[in-house]
CSV table of C-alpha atoms in Angstrom, one decimal:
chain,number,residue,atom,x,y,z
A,1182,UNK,CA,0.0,0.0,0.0
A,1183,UNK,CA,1.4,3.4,-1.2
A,1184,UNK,CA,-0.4,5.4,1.0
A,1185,UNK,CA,2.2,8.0,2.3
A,1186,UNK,CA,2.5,11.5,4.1
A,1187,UNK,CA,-0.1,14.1,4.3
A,1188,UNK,CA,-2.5,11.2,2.3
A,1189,UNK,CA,-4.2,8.4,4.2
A,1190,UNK,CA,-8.0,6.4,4.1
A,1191,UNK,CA,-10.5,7.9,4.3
A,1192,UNK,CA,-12.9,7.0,7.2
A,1193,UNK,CA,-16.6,7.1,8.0
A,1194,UNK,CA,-16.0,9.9,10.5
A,1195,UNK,CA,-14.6,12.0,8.0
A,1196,UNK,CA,-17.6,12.1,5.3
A,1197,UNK,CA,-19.5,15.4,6.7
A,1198,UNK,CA,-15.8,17.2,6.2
A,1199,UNK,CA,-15.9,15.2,2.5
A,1200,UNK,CA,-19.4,16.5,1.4
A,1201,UNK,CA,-18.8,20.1,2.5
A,1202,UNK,CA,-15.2,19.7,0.4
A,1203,UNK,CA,-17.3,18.7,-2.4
A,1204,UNK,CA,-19.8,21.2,-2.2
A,1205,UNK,CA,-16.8,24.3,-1.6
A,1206,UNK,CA,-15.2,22.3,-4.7
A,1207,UNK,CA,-18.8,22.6,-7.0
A,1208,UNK,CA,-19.4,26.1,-6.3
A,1209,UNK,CA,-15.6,26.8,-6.8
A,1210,UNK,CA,-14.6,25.5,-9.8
A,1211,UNK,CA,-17.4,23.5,-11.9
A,1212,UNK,CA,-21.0,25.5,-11.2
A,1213,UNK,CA,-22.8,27.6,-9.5
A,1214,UNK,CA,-25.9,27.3,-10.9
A,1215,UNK,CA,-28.3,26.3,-7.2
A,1216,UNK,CA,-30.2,23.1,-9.1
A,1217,UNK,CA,-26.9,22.0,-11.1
A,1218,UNK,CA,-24.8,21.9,-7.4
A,1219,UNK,CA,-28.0,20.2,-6.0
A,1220,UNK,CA,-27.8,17.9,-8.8
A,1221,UNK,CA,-24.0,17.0,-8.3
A,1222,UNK,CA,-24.6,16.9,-4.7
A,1223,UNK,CA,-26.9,14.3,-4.9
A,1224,UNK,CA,-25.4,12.3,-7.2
A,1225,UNK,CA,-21.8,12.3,-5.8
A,1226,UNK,CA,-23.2,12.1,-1.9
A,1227,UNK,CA,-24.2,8.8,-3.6
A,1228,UNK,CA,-20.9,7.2,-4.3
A,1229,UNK,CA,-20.1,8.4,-0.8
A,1230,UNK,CA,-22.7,6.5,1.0
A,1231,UNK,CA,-22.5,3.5,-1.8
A,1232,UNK,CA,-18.7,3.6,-0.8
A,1233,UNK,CA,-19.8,4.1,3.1
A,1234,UNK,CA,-22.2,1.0,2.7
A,1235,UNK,CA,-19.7,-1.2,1.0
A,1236,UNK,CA,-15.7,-0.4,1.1
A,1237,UNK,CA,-14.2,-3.1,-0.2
A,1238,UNK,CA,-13.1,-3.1,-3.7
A,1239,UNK,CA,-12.8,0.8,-3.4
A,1240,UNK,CA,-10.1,2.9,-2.9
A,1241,UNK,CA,-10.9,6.0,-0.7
A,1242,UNK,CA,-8.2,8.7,0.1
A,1243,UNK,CA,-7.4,11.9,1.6
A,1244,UNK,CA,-4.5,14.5,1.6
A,1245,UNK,CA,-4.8,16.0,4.9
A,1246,UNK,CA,-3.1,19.5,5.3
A,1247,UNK,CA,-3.1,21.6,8.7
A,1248,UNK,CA,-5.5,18.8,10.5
A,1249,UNK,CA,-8.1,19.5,7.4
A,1250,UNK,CA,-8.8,17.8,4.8
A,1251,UNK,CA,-7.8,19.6,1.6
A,1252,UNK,CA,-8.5,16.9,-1.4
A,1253,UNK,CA,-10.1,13.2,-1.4
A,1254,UNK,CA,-10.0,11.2,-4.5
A,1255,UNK,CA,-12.7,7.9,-4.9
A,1256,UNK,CA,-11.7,5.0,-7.3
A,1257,UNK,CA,-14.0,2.1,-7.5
A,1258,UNK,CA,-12.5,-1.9,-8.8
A,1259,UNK,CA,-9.0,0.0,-9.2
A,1260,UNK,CA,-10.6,1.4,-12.9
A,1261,UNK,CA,-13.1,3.5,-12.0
A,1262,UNK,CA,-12.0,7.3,-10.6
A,1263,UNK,CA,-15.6,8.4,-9.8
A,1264,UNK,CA,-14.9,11.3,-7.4
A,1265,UNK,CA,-11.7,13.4,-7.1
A,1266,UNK,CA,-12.1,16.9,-5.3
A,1267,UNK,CA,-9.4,19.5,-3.9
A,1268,UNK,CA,-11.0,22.6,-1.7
A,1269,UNK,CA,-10.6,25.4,-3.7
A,1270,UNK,CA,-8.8,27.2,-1.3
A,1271,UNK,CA,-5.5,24.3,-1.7
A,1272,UNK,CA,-5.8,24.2,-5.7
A,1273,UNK,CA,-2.9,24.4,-7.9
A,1274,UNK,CA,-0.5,23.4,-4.8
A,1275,UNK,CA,0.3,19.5,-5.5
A,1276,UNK,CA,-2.7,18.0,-3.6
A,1277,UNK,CA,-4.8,16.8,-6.9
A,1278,UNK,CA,-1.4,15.4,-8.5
A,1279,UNK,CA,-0.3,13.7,-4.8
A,1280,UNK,CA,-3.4,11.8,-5.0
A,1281,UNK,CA,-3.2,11.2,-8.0
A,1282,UNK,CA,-0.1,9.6,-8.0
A,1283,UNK,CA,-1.5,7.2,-5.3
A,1284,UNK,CA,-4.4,6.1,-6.9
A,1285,UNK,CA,-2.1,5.7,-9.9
A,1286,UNK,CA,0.7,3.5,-8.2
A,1287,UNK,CA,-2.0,1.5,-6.5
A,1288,UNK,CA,-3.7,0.6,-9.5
A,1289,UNK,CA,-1.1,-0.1,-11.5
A,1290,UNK,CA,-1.1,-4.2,-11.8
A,1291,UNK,CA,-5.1,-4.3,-9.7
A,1292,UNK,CA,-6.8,-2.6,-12.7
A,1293,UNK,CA,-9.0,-5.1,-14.6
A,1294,UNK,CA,-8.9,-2.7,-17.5
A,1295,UNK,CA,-4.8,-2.3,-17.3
A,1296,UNK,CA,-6.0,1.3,-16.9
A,1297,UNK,CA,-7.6,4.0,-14.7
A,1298,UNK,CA,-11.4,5.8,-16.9
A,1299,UNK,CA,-12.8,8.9,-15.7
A,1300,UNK,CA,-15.4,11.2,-17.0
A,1301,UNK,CA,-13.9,14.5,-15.9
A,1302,UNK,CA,-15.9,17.8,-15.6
A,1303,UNK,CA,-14.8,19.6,-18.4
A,1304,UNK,CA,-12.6,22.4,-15.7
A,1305,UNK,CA,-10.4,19.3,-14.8
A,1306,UNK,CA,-9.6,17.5,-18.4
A,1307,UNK,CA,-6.3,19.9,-18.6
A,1308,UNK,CA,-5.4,18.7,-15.4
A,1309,UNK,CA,-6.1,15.1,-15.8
A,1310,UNK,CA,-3.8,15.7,-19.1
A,1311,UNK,CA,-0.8,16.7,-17.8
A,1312,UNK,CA,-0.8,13.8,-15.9
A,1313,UNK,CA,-1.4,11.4,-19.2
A,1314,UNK,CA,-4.8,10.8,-19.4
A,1315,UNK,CA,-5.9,10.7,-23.0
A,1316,UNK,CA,-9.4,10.7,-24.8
A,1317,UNK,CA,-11.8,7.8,-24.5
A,1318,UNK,CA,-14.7,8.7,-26.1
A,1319,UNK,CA,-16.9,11.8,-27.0
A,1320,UNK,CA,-17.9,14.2,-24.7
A,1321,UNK,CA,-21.5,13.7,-23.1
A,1322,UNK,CA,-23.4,16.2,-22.4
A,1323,UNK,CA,-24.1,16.6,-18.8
A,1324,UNK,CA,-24.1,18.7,-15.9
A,1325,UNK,CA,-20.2,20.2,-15.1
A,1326,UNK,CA,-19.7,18.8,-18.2
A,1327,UNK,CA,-18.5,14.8,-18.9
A,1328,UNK,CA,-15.1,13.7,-20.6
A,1329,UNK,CA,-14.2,10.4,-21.0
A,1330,UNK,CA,-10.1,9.9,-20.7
A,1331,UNK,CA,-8.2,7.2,-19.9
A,1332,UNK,CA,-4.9,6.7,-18.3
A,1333,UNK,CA,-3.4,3.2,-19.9
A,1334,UNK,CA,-0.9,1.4,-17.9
């Protein structure tokens, strides 16, 4: 397990700190449109709880920074990066890319796929570039916006 330094698992205790992460993230960065955030909410409070219900075969991290928690990323059956949020406040200072790099050394060899698919929001696909995620697919068309990439391994 790479799990190292300022990241570590996330725990049950710690989802009220997630969603309101989540929710700073939305209304930061991807909408802030009052039914769109309500949508995302919704829908991304239910990978928490689905994750919450059922850990195993999921990988659920955090960076922690200053006893907060500044970023958690959400991969389901080591393919699958469903959720992956930094507080708006710690962007653009390593925490995203840290995480990253966990997830990514953790699922190197686990993934079924021999790679890691997300459907980014279309504010994070520059991101998720840099780190060598390519195009998998046209872009759907859905709230925050939905790119397929994939990073092969």
């Amino acid at each position: 397990m790479i799990v190292a330094g300022p990241i570590a698992r996330v725990e049950t205790a710690d989802l009220p700190a997630i969603r309101h992460l989540v929710e700073a993230a939305l209304r930061g960065g991807v909408t802030q449109i009052e039914a769109e955030v309500a949508f995302l909410l919704d829908d991304i409070g239910g990978s928490l709880d689905e994750w919450a219900a059922a850990p195993v075969g999921k990988l659920h991290l955090k960076y922690v920074d200053g006893g907060a928690i500044a970023g958690v990323i959400l991969v389901k059956d080591w393919w699958n990066l469903t959720n992956l949020f930094v507080d708006p406040g710690r962007q653009r200072r390593g925490v995203g890319r840290a995480l990253m790099a966990n997830v990514l050394d953790q699922c190197r060899g686990r993934s079924p796929r021999g790679a890691l698919l997300v459907n980014s929001s279309t504010n994070a696909v520059g991101f998720y570039r840099r780190l060598g995620f390519v195009a998998s697919g046209e872009p759907r068309d859905r709230i925050g916006g939905c790119v397929p990439l994939r990073y092969d391994f």
